[in-house]
Amino acid sequence: MNRRPVIRNLLIALAVFCLVLGVDLVMHPRGHGDSALSRDSLRTVPDLTLTDLNGSAVHTADYKNKVVLVNFWAAWCVPCAEEVPQFIALQKKYQGQGLQVIGFSVDDDAQALQSFYRKYQMNYPVVPSDIRLADAFGGVLGLPTTFVIGRDSRIQTKHNGATDFSGLEQEVVGLLKAAQN
């Protein structure tokens, strides 16, 4: 049996389905797909207790009164891996002012994830996760996806695809300064 027509028909059906529902399955280049959320639609971060790669408990409630960057990524995802050094730099630069980066690794092999974590000397918690956890944040249609969370535990923006880090840093600084006033 020739599978090409079956696969082609499935892909066409998926494309039509996505068009009808307005689903975007394409990774966006830098700066595209960023969305600021209206004040009425700001979603509160769920109260979760998770376990990071080091076996430590990560309680989302512990990050109240901090500006938090939640990054859904995977070690096998090239744009995701390219972002990690920039998240490390942001964590180092702003942690004393109240920034916390958390990485949620989606569908990575445990050994590959540990190796990646050690190789990059990641200085923030990395939690093995899955799509159900992403749904708790409002959904992730592609990797990487980064959520910016204010000190009030509300998601301020969602960056789909590779992040424009100069813009992200400005956003973080603005949230850090706003909380001081």
mmCIF file of C-alpha atoms in Angstrom:
data_model
loop_
_atom_site.group_PDB
_atom_site.id
_atom_site.type_symbol
_atom_site.label_atom_id
_atom_site.label_comp_id
_atom_site.label_asym_id
_atom_site.label_seq_id
_atom_site.Cartn_x
_atom_site.Cartn_y
_atom_site.Cartn_z
ATOM 1 C CA MET A 1 0.000 0.000 0.000
ATOM 2 C CA ASN A 2 1.310 3.424 -0.948
ATOM 3 C CA ARG A 3 1.217 5.645 2.156
ATOM 4 C CA ARG A 4 1.984 8.944 0.418
ATOM 5 C CA PRO A 5 -1.643 9.738 -0.533
ATOM 6 C CA VAL A 6 -2.767 8.889 3.017
ATOM 7 C CA ILE A 7 -0.101 11.109 4.578
ATOM 8 C CA ARG A 8 -0.817 13.902 2.089
ATOM 9 C CA ASN A 9 -4.531 13.732 2.876
ATOM 10 C CA LEU A 10 -3.831 13.796 6.619
ATOM 11 C CA LEU A 11 -1.616 16.855 6.226
ATOM 12 C CA ILE A 12 -4.256 18.620 4.148
ATOM 13 C CA ALA A 13 -6.910 17.781 6.742
ATOM 14 C CA LEU A 14 -4.656 19.090 9.529
ATOM 15 C CA ALA A 15 -4.000 22.314 7.612
ATOM 16 C CA VAL A 16 -7.732 22.867 7.021
ATOM 17 C CA PHE A 17 -8.470 22.087 10.675
ATOM 18 C CA CYS A 18 -5.856 24.626 11.795
ATOM 19 C CA LEU A 19 -7.197 27.275 9.418
ATOM 20 C CA VAL A 20 -10.759 26.787 10.636
ATOM 21 C CA LEU A 21 -9.740 27.008 14.304
ATOM 22 C CA GLY A 22 -7.150 29.731 13.772
ATOM 23 C CA VAL A 23 -4.392 27.550 15.187
ATOM 24 C CA ASP A 24 -0.833 28.612 14.359
ATOM 25 C CA LEU A 25 1.578 25.681 14.336
ATOM 26 C CA VAL A 26 4.462 27.545 12.721
ATOM 27 C CA MET A 27 7.472 28.692 14.751
ATOM 28 C CA HIS A 28 7.760 32.462 14.489
ATOM 29 C CA PRO A 29 11.024 34.216 13.747
ATOM 30 C CA ARG A 30 12.410 36.629 16.344
ATOM 31 C CA GLY A 31 10.005 39.346 17.340
ATOM 32 C CA HIS A 32 6.921 37.764 15.785
ATOM 33 C CA GLY A 33 4.088 36.204 17.689
ATOM 34 C CA ASP A 34 4.698 38.244 20.832
ATOM 35 C CA SER A 35 1.456 39.100 22.493
ATOM 36 C CA ALA A 36 0.701 41.510 25.271
ATOM 37 C CA LEU A 37 -2.384 40.493 27.134
ATOM 38 C CA SER A 38 -5.149 42.927 27.972
ATOM 39 C CA ARG A 39 -5.666 43.698 31.652
ATOM 40 C CA ASP A 40 -8.945 41.739 31.586
ATOM 41 C CA SER A 41 -7.330 38.641 30.110
ATOM 42 C CA LEU A 42 -4.283 38.449 32.395
ATOM 43 C CA ARG A 43 -4.098 34.893 33.592
ATOM 44 C CA THR A 44 -2.849 34.103 37.080
ATOM 45 C CA VAL A 45 -0.049 31.561 37.256
ATOM 46 C CA PRO A 46 -1.349 28.258 38.625
ATOM 47 C CA ASP A 47 -0.257 27.215 42.110
ATOM 48 C CA LEU A 48 1.897 24.173 41.342
ATOM 49 C CA THR A 49 4.466 22.054 43.114
ATOM 50 C CA LEU A 50 6.926 20.415 40.741
ATOM 51 C CA THR A 51 10.320 18.718 40.915
ATOM 52 C CA ASP A 52 13.324 20.124 39.072
ATOM 53 C CA LEU A 53 16.240 18.201 37.553
ATOM 54 C CA ASN A 54 18.132 18.267 40.832
ATOM 55 C CA GLY A 55 15.238 16.696 42.732
ATOM 56 C CA SER A 56 14.332 19.964 44.469
ATOM 57 C CA ALA A 57 10.738 21.071 44.884
ATOM 58 C CA VAL A 58 9.684 24.069 42.813
ATOM 59 C CA HIS A 59 6.600 25.817 44.213
ATOM 60 C CA THR A 60 5.183 28.486 41.933
ATOM 61 C CA ALA A 61 3.776 30.211 45.029
ATOM 62 C CA ASP A 62 7.372 30.827 46.189
ATOM 63 C CA TYR A 63 7.849 33.254 43.290
ATOM 64 C CA LYS A 64 5.136 35.708 44.300
ATOM 65 C CA ASN A 65 6.574 39.220 44.419
ATOM 66 C CA LYS A 66 9.158 38.290 41.770
ATOM 67 C CA VAL A 67 9.220 38.915 38.042
ATOM 68 C CA VAL A 68 9.332 35.453 36.485
ATOM 69 C CA LEU A 69 10.267 34.280 33.007
ATOM 70 C CA VAL A 70 8.789 30.853 32.283
ATOM 71 C CA ASN A 71 10.371 29.318 29.212
ATOM 72 C CA PHE A 72 8.896 26.211 27.576
ATOM 73 C CA TRP A 73 11.702 24.643 25.563
ATOM 74 C CA ALA A 74 13.427 21.407 24.612
ATOM 75 C CA ALA A 75 17.096 20.463 24.397
ATOM 76 C CA TRP A 76 16.524 19.042 20.889
ATOM 77 C CA CYS A 77 15.036 22.368 19.670
ATOM 78 C CA VAL A 78 17.746 24.484 17.998
ATOM 79 C CA PRO A 79 16.129 27.919 18.614
ATOM 80 C CA CYS A 80 15.492 26.867 22.229
ATOM 81 C CA ALA A 81 19.117 25.893 22.778
ATOM 82 C CA GLU A 82 20.249 29.195 21.273
ATOM 83 C CA GLU A 83 18.177 31.075 23.862
ATOM 84 C CA VAL A 84 19.516 29.308 26.957
ATOM 85 C CA PRO A 85 22.735 31.378 27.312
ATOM 86 C CA GLN A 86 20.642 34.553 27.151
ATOM 87 C CA PHE A 87 18.298 33.320 29.899
ATOM 88 C CA ILE A 88 21.374 32.434 31.970
ATOM 89 C CA ALA A 89 22.678 35.992 31.488
ATOM 90 C CA LEU A 90 19.330 37.587 32.432
ATOM 91 C CA GLN A 91 19.090 35.411 35.547
ATOM 92 C CA LYS A 92 22.594 36.387 36.609
ATOM 93 C CA LYS A 93 22.129 40.093 35.867
ATOM 94 C CA TYR A 94 18.718 40.636 37.495
ATOM 95 C CA GLN A 95 18.259 37.952 40.149
ATOM 96 C CA GLY A 96 19.263 40.402 42.887
ATOM 97 C CA GLN A 97 16.461 42.726 41.754
ATOM 98 C CA GLY A 98 13.783 40.036 41.884
ATOM 99 C CA LEU A 99 13.952 38.158 38.562
ATOM 100 C CA GLN A 100 13.534 34.391 38.425
ATOM 101 C CA VAL A 101 13.859 32.320 35.249
ATOM 102 C CA ILE A 102 12.295 28.841 35.193
ATOM 103 C CA GLY A 103 12.718 26.436 32.297
ATOM 104 C CA PHE A 104 10.060 23.833 31.549
ATOM 105 C CA SER A 105 11.617 21.196 29.328
ATOM 106 C CA VAL A 106 9.001 19.558 27.121
ATOM 107 C CA ASP A 107 9.393 15.911 26.120
ATOM 108 C CA ASP A 108 13.168 15.648 26.551
ATOM 109 C CA ASP A 109 14.951 12.395 27.274
ATOM 110 C CA ALA A 110 16.076 12.523 30.939
ATOM 111 C CA GLN A 111 19.747 11.795 30.183
ATOM 112 C CA ALA A 112 19.899 14.267 27.287
ATOM 113 C CA LEU A 113 18.316 16.934 29.474
ATOM 114 C CA GLN A 114 20.791 16.357 32.336
ATOM 115 C CA SER A 115 23.685 16.509 29.883
ATOM 116 C CA PHE A 116 22.381 19.748 28.349
ATOM 117 C CA TYR A 117 21.848 21.289 31.809
ATOM 118 C CA ARG A 118 25.423 20.493 32.872
ATOM 119 C CA LYS A 119 26.954 21.552 29.535
ATOM 120 C CA TYR A 120 25.386 25.020 29.709
ATOM 121 C CA GLN A 121 25.759 25.337 33.504
ATOM 122 C CA MET A 122 22.190 26.569 33.761
ATOM 123 C CA ASN A 123 21.703 28.826 36.787
ATOM 124 C CA TYR A 124 17.937 28.520 37.068
ATOM 125 C CA PRO A 125 15.531 25.667 37.822
ATOM 126 C CA VAL A 126 14.707 23.329 34.948
ATOM 127 C CA VAL A 127 11.599 21.199 35.358
ATOM 128 C CA PRO A 128 10.851 18.225 33.095
ATOM 129 C CA SER A 129 7.316 18.827 31.844
ATOM 130 C CA ASP A 130 4.786 18.011 29.200
ATOM 131 C CA ILE A 131 1.973 19.620 27.278
ATOM 132 C CA ARG A 132 -0.403 19.347 30.260
ATOM 133 C CA LEU A 133 1.787 21.724 32.233
ATOM 134 C CA ALA A 134 1.899 24.086 29.252
ATOM 135 C CA ASP A 135 -1.893 24.031 29.180
ATOM 136 C CA ALA A 136 -1.930 25.228 32.802
ATOM 137 C CA PHE A 137 -0.212 28.409 31.572
ATOM 138 C CA GLY A 138 -2.697 28.936 28.780
ATOM 139 C CA GLY A 139 -1.203 26.712 26.115
ATOM 140 C CA VAL A 140 1.907 26.454 23.991
ATOM 141 C CA LEU A 141 1.594 25.920 20.251
ATOM 142 C CA GLY A 142 5.305 25.643 19.523
ATOM 143 C CA LEU A 143 8.725 25.790 21.098
ATOM 144 C CA PRO A 144 10.205 27.940 22.402
ATOM 145 C CA THR A 145 7.469 29.884 24.173
ATOM 146 C CA THR A 146 8.203 32.311 26.983
ATOM 147 C CA PHE A 147 5.756 33.795 29.485
ATOM 148 C CA VAL A 148 6.568 37.021 31.344
ATOM 149 C CA ILE A 149 4.948 37.075 34.769
ATOM 150 C CA GLY A 150 4.672 40.150 36.968
ATOM 151 C CA ARG A 151 5.114 40.324 40.721
ATOM 152 C CA ASP A 152 1.345 39.959 41.027
ATOM 153 C CA SER A 153 1.649 36.388 39.611
ATOM 154 C CA ARG A 154 -0.197 37.389 36.452
ATOM 155 C CA ILE A 155 1.068 36.552 32.983
ATOM 156 C CA GLN A 156 1.863 39.878 31.305
ATOM 157 C CA THR A 157 3.027 38.678 27.878
ATOM 158 C CA LYS A 158 3.586 35.523 25.911
ATOM 159 C CA HIS A 159 6.427 35.300 23.388
ATOM 160 C CA ASN A 160 5.850 32.642 20.736
ATOM 161 C CA GLY A 161 8.948 31.409 18.958
ATOM 162 C CA ALA A 162 12.482 32.674 19.381
ATOM 163 C CA THR A 163 12.567 35.699 21.655
ATOM 164 C CA ASP A 164 13.902 39.177 20.906
ATOM 165 C CA PHE A 165 16.072 39.429 24.025
ATOM 166 C CA SER A 166 16.666 43.186 23.850
ATOM 167 C CA GLY A 167 12.895 43.693 23.974
ATOM 168 C CA LEU A 168 12.485 41.021 26.645
ATOM 169 C CA GLU A 169 15.142 42.655 28.822
ATOM 170 C CA GLN A 170 13.392 46.039 28.511
ATOM 171 C CA GLU A 171 10.142 44.378 29.528
ATOM 172 C CA VAL A 172 11.788 42.714 32.544
ATOM 173 C CA VAL A 173 13.477 45.961 33.643
ATOM 174 C CA GLY A 174 10.166 47.811 33.333
ATOM 175 C CA LEU A 175 8.401 45.246 35.539
ATOM 176 C CA LEU A 176 11.236 45.239 38.066
ATOM 177 C CA LYS A 177 11.207 49.066 38.280
ATOM 178 C CA ALA A 178 7.412 49.323 38.384
ATOM 179 C CA ALA A 179 7.322 47.145 41.444
ATOM 180 C CA GLN A 180 9.788 49.417 43.249
ATOM 181 C CA ASN A 181 7.635 52.526 42.798
#
